[in-house]
CSV table of C-alpha atoms and ligand atoms in Angstrom, one decimal:
chain,number,residue,atom,x,y,z
A,93,MET,CA,-17.5,-47.2,13.5
A,94,ALA,CA,-18.7,-43.7,14.1
A,95,VAL,CA,-16.5,-40.9,12.8
A,96,VAL,CA,-16.1,-38.3,15.4
A,97,ASP,CA,-15.9,-34.9,13.8
A,98,GLU,CA,-12.9,-33.4,15.5
A,99,LYS,CA,-13.0,-29.7,15.6
A,100,LYS,CA,-10.0,-27.6,16.0
A,101,CYS,CA,-9.5,-24.4,18.1
A,102,LEU,CA,-9.4,-21.4,15.7
A,103,ALA,CA,-6.7,-19.9,17.9
A,104,CYS,CA,-4.2,-22.6,18.7
A,105,GLY,CA,-5.3,-25.4,16.4
A,106,LYS,CA,-5.7,-28.0,19.1
A,107,PRO,CA,-8.6,-30.4,18.8
A,108,ILE,CA,-11.6,-29.4,20.8
A,109,ARG,CA,-14.2,-31.8,22.1
A,110,GLY,CA,-17.5,-30.8,23.5
A,111,ARG,CA,-20.4,-28.8,22.1
A,112,ILE,CA,-20.6,-28.8,18.4
A,113,ASP,CA,-20.6,-24.9,18.2
A,114,LYS,CA,-17.5,-24.6,20.3
A,115,LYS,CA,-14.7,-22.8,18.4
A,116,PHE,CA,-12.1,-22.3,21.0
A,117,CYS,CA,-10.5,-24.3,23.9
A,118,ASP,CA,-11.2,-21.5,26.3
A,119,ASP,CA,-11.6,-17.8,26.9
A,120,TYR,CA,-7.8,-17.3,26.6
A,121,CYS,CA,-7.8,-18.7,23.0
A,122,ARG,CA,-11.0,-16.8,22.2
A,123,ASN,CA,-9.4,-13.5,23.3
A,124,ASN,CA,-6.2,-14.2,21.4
A,125,TYR,CA,-8.1,-14.9,18.3
A,126,ASN,CA,-10.4,-11.9,18.5
A,127,ASN,CA,-7.4,-9.6,19.2
A,128,LEU,CA,-5.6,-11.0,16.2
A,129,GLN,CA,-8.7,-10.4,14.0
A,130,LYS,CA,-8.8,-6.8,15.2
A,131,ALA,CA,-5.2,-6.3,14.4
A,132,LYS,CA,-5.6,-7.8,11.0
A,133,GLY,CA,-8.5,-5.5,10.3
A,134,SER,CA,-6.6,-2.3,11.1
A,135,HIS,CA,-3.6,-3.5,9.3
A,136,SER,CA,-5.5,-4.1,6.1
A,137,SER,CA,-7.2,-0.7,6.1
A,138,PHE,CA,-3.8,0.8,6.7
A,139,VAL,CA,-2.5,-1.0,3.6
A,140,ARG,CA,-5.6,-0.2,1.7
A,141,ASN,CA,-5.2,3.6,2.4
A,142,ILE,CA,-1.6,3.6,1.2
A,143,ASN,CA,-2.5,1.6,-1.9
A,144,ASN,CA,-5.3,4.1,-2.7
A,145,SER,CA,-2.9,7.0,-2.2
A,146,LEU,CA,-0.3,5.4,-4.5
A,147,LEU,CA,-2.9,4.7,-7.2
A,148,LYS,CA,-4.2,8.3,-6.9
A,149,ASN,CA,-0.7,9.6,-7.2
A,150,ARG,CA,-0.1,7.5,-10.3
A,151,LYS,CA,-3.3,8.7,-11.9
A,152,ILE,CA,-2.3,12.3,-11.3
A,153,LEU,CA,1.1,11.9,-12.9
A,154,GLU,CA,-0.6,10.1,-15.8
A,155,ALA,CA,-3.0,12.9,-16.2
A,156,ILE,CA,-0.2,15.5,-16.1
A,157,LEU,CA,1.8,13.7,-18.8
A,158,GLN,CA,-1.2,13.3,-21.1
A,159,GLY,CA,0.7,10.7,-23.1
A,160,ASP,CA,3.9,12.8,-23.4
A,161,GLU,CA,7.3,11.5,-22.3
A,162,THR,CA,7.9,14.4,-19.9
A,163,ALA,CA,6.0,17.3,-18.4
A,164,LYS,CA,6.6,19.9,-15.8
A,165,ALA,CA,4.2,20.6,-12.9
A,166,SER,CA,4.4,22.9,-9.9
A,167,ARG,CA,4.0,21.7,-6.4
A,168,ASP,CA,0.8,23.7,-6.1
A,169,LYS,CA,-0.7,22.1,-9.1
A,170,LEU,CA,0.2,18.6,-7.9
A,171,GLN,CA,-1.1,19.3,-4.4
A,172,GLY,CA,-4.2,20.9,-5.9
A,173,LEU,CA,-4.9,17.6,-7.7
A,174,GLY,CA,-4.5,15.7,-4.4
A,175,PHE,CA,-1.0,14.4,-4.9
A,176,ASN,CA,0.5,13.1,-1.7
A,177,PHE,CA,4.3,13.4,-1.7
A,178,LYS,CA,4.6,11.0,1.2
A,179,TYR,CA,3.8,8.0,-1.0
A,180,PHE,CA,6.0,6.5,-3.7
A,181,THR,CA,7.0,3.0,-4.6
A,182,HIS,CA,10.8,3.4,-5.2
A,183,LEU,CA,13.6,5.7,-5.9
A,184,TYR,CA,15.9,5.9,-8.9
A,185,THR,CA,19.2,7.8,-8.7
A,186,THR,CA,20.9,8.6,-12.0
A,187,LYS,CA,24.6,8.7,-12.6
A,188,ALA,CA,24.4,12.4,-12.4
A,189,ASP,CA,23.1,11.9,-8.8
A,190,LYS,CA,19.5,13.0,-9.5
A,191,THR,CA,16.9,11.1,-7.6
A,192,TYR,CA,13.6,10.3,-9.2
A,193,PHE,CA,10.7,9.3,-7.1
A,194,TYR,CA,8.6,6.6,-8.7
A,195,ILE,CA,5.0,5.6,-8.3
A,196,TYR,CA,5.1,2.3,-10.2
A,197,ASP,CA,5.8,3.3,-13.8
A,198,TYR,CA,5.4,7.0,-13.3
A,199,GLY,CA,8.0,9.2,-11.6
A,200,TYR,CA,9.0,12.7,-10.8
A,201,LEU,CA,12.2,14.6,-10.3
A,202,PRO,CA,12.1,17.6,-7.9
A,203,LEU,CA,13.4,20.7,-9.8
A,204,GLU,CA,14.2,24.1,-8.4
A,205,HIS,CA,11.5,26.4,-7.0
A,206,ASP,CA,9.0,23.7,-6.2
A,207,TRP,CA,8.7,22.5,-9.8
A,208,TYR,CA,8.7,18.8,-10.8
A,209,LEU,CA,9.7,17.0,-13.9
A,210,VAL,CA,7.2,14.2,-14.4
A,211,VAL,CA,8.3,11.2,-16.4
A,212,LYS,CA,7.0,7.8,-17.5
A,213,LYS,CA,9.2,4.7,-17.3
A,214,LYS,CA,10.1,3.6,-20.8
A,215,GLU,CA,8.9,0.2,-21.8
A,216,GLU,CA,11.6,-2.3,-21.7
B,260,ZN,ZN1,-7.0,-23.1,21.8
């Protein structure tokens, strides 16, 4: 008995019969699939750009701390190094109602006059 290699449409998953190089049932499925791929592409570069900004921010905080537990930096200094205040991973609000902005394990607390206290999360 000959085994028929049943191919499936890349868009809807239904079996397709016909030419061996056919990948879609029809143009409708082909368009759907191509649009999805395009959307995926732009999505992943969006994600990649944010991840890059986060990692850059983390590097900058790490460089400012130079192994110390805390350090102060001005907004100008941070921005001069390419720090992007738009991106952080989470917030931490203390009992005293101070909100730290964290980028993974490094964080900062906005102080007065555009200064920032840079901190590193203690190992637990
Ligand atoms: Zn299809």
